[in-house]
Amino acid sequence: MQSLLNNSLKSYSKSLLTKTVGSSLLSAPALSQIKKLSTLEKTSSLNIKRTYETKANYGKPDSSEKETIVKLLYNIGSRKEVEQYLRHFSSVESQKFAVIKVGGAVLSDELDTLASALVFLNKVGLYPIVVHGAGPQLNTILKNAGIKAHYEDGLRVTDGQTLEIARKVFQNENLKLVEALERLGTKARPINGGVFTAEYLNKDKYQYVGKVTQVNRQLIESSIRAGALPILTSLAETPSGQILNVNADTAAGELARVLEPLKIIYINDKGGLFNDKGKKIDVINLDEEYEELMKKPWVTKGTKLKIQEIRELLIHLPRSSSVSIISADHLHKELFTHSGAGTLIRRGHKIFKETDLTKLDVDRLRPLLQSNNPEIAEGTNSVAKYLSGLQDKKAVMYGDEAYEVFAVVSNNSEYPVLEELVASESAVLNNVTENIWNIIKKDYPTLIWACYQDDPNKSWYFERCEGSYSLNGRILFWYGINDVNKVEAIINQFKETQKNTPASTTKSTIGFSSGIRKYSTKTPSGARSYSTSSKPKRIGLIGARGHTGHELIKLINGHPNIELAYISSRELNGKVCSDYTKSELHYVNLAPKELAQKRDVDCWIMALPNNVCKPFVESIMTIPEKERPLILDLSADARFNKTWQYGLPELVGRDPIRKTRLISNPGCYATGSQLSIAPLLPYLGGSPSIFGVSGYSGAGTKPSPKNDVNNLKDNLIPYSLTDHIHEREISYQLGTQVSFMPHVGAHFQGIALTINIPLNTTMNDKDIQQIYQNKYKNDKLVHVFEAGKIPEVKHISGKHHVDIGAFKVHSSGKRVVVVGCIDNLLKGAATQALQNINLALGLEEYAGIPTSD
């Protein structure tokens, strides 16, 4: 028996060696897999080959490589879809993107395809955590050795001999995947133990089979910090060191419970769940469908158990988490398109259908309408007036219990009309919108609606209609109307409705009986859809010599929708701006009165010291109001002036910034401090105290002891220990007094804020963390750490977001220390300015701002 077993293992190792060592740098199956993603054929093939031929270029991809791969993703879905999902997946810490469970059959039959798919994800900055099994490989070796596999309740009974073989097989399969990834230029780390601690599940019944009791995430986080994909086996150890076999599905689930990722992905060769007719199930919304689903005849014992386990897992995870069952070759389509490719399983929300307005939760619906309905957002209509108007239309209203989607179908004409469809970005990314659309389609065999020609969701409508007609910059859609005469009648009605409506009109309503409204996919506190204007917005920058001016130039240079018109600096007058490459642009020295004469500017940025920009602003204000450009002031001059809008979108909201022409950009210390304190305002039990340390770039370019490198060596300089301008700003904007003690450190850029906050109620670390996560869940430029993890200034330098964490509560439960880190030149100045400008000029809020750093 032992001889037979040894021969079987030798044969397995030899085949493994042939597969791993004998492969070329760029395997044909890998190239074939990537080519499937692209419809550009030759061009895409060349781009992919150029991107993937990297022998030792491990770690994060450069920007051009990432851009190339993102463009390839555009070929499996729309640009908007891809960018939405990339933002979504990049909005969380790296280890919270996805846990991917890979079946042993996939490793055996689709290794190159799997490796290409994982490399693709890593090249766009994502770090999936892979847990794999090796069941088929183990069965083959056991069979060749004459050992019969034995199962109880679907679990492999693992005796000592089987465990010995399993350990070797797991290690070999793990190494095989790691080497496949590294041949394609992606660094990977094999992790065969140390992550799962377990106890015996039932030693008498299953022998060496474990039940996971603890997950050590440090090995995973260390791998990701080193730029390597963590590749885990599902073997566990007892506290005393005994190795135990754990079902790979179970191990992946336990890992997900600890990491709480956005996605849990099960990769198998089938590519999803299928009903009794062989049709793939696209989406399962557990809250809405679970009870009925369990009664379906095709939900057999194995499928039923799988769905029950997934439901049990998702119940304990944030509602934003979801499970996908997919094949390796369709992983990208599942992750980056609304239509997907496998089976998506999520908790979702129960869907309501109402005709009685009094049964709506108007308080919860209000934010969605205020952010997404153009007339309400612009103040030409109110929520109350809008809702009362629905009564006259015999309206049927659809939504989910979270009020992230709201749709209205009117029935006061021959054909039902889709009057309204608004959704948060979260609802779109989690397919809640699609769920409501399917219910509407089931309720209404015929439907008509309309949108503007430049509507960013136009392609979504075309996919769901059976016919369309364009006129005067608008598009009429319909489905279920097959009679040619009836189609002609609705087109004629559409023509009549639009006859006197100018093409330049911006207000809208979905449907065509009362105009046209865009289907919106903004979060209630998020951004507008992308601007569809092909003409870039023009920016004038006054005070370009300083550090912030320099960062602004770089950001504008990379922005898809804006360009620099003028760069004014007295010291640099006449020189070419080398950081701006969109065109050759020379520095000029503009006098205040000249700004009133420059009518080709959409926004003037004042990057000047305090008490200097007044004459420039006064000059611009002489321009007639209808022609007057946006003004953004980076100094403190207008931060206490109520005629100017304070520009901290995460706290003041987006709509006030969209409506203003005067924006006062917050200070760097003030931004980090307010974001770090604001979630706890309802729980304050006293005055917060802020200990801040900034890099010396915050002292500007004018020489002083605070930016003298020699003076700062081995030094920390306290200054303005009371009545600092930012102490006043923070207190004024938060509506509560704070104490602020600033210091300058020896590093160049980045601020660390250690904030002591008294509490009026007893809390623990997790309570505080949850409050912050709830507050900033839709804010791409605020990253909330887990309790106990402390942000560090070295990690924020050069980044465009704010890190907030620590959340250490005193033993009394009545005091918490929060740590915030912010780059004073970016989110503390230039990035924040660009975020505000995007909003005020009607662009996408995060356009030109890296949100996956």
Short mmCIF file of C-alpha atoms in Angstrom, two decimals, residues 80 186 195 212 216 239 260 331 338 397 404 415 420 446 491 566 600 627 636 660 680 691 753 763 769 777 803 806:
data_model
loop_
_atom_site.label_atom_id
_atom_site.label_comp_id
_atom_site.label_asym_id
_atom_site.label_seq_id
_atom_site.Cartn_x
_atom_site.Cartn_y
_atom_site.Cartn_z
CA LYS A 80 -19.53 54.21 -16.80
CA THR A 186 1.92 39.42 -10.49
CA VAL A 195 -4.39 31.75 9.15
CA VAL A 212 -12.57 27.18 12.46
CA ASN A 216 -5.39 35.37 11.89
CA PRO A 239 -3.83 25.65 19.35
CA GLU A 260 -16.33 41.59 5.75
CA LEU A 331 -15.02 36.74 -13.65
CA HIS A 338 -24.46 45.47 -14.28
CA MET A 397 -44.79 53.56 -7.01
CA GLU A 404 -32.26 53.50 -2.48
CA TYR A 415 -50.06 53.18 -22.42
CA GLU A 420 -39.47 58.41 -12.60
CA THR A 446 -46.20 47.48 -22.50
CA ILE A 491 -44.35 58.74 -32.11
CA TYR A 566 -4.19 81.11 -17.32
CA ASP A 600 -13.23 82.75 -21.38
CA GLU A 627 -21.72 85.58 -17.08
CA ALA A 636 -9.02 81.77 5.04
CA THR A 660 -23.03 78.45 -5.56
CA LEU A 680 -19.54 62.12 17.21
CA PHE A 691 -2.97 67.61 18.89
CA LEU A 753 -4.22 64.56 14.26
CA MET A 763 -19.58 53.30 24.16
CA GLN A 769 -16.14 52.51 14.41
CA LYS A 777 -19.94 54.91 3.71
CA ASP A 803 -7.59 58.19 6.96
CA ALA A 806 -7.79 54.19 16.22
#
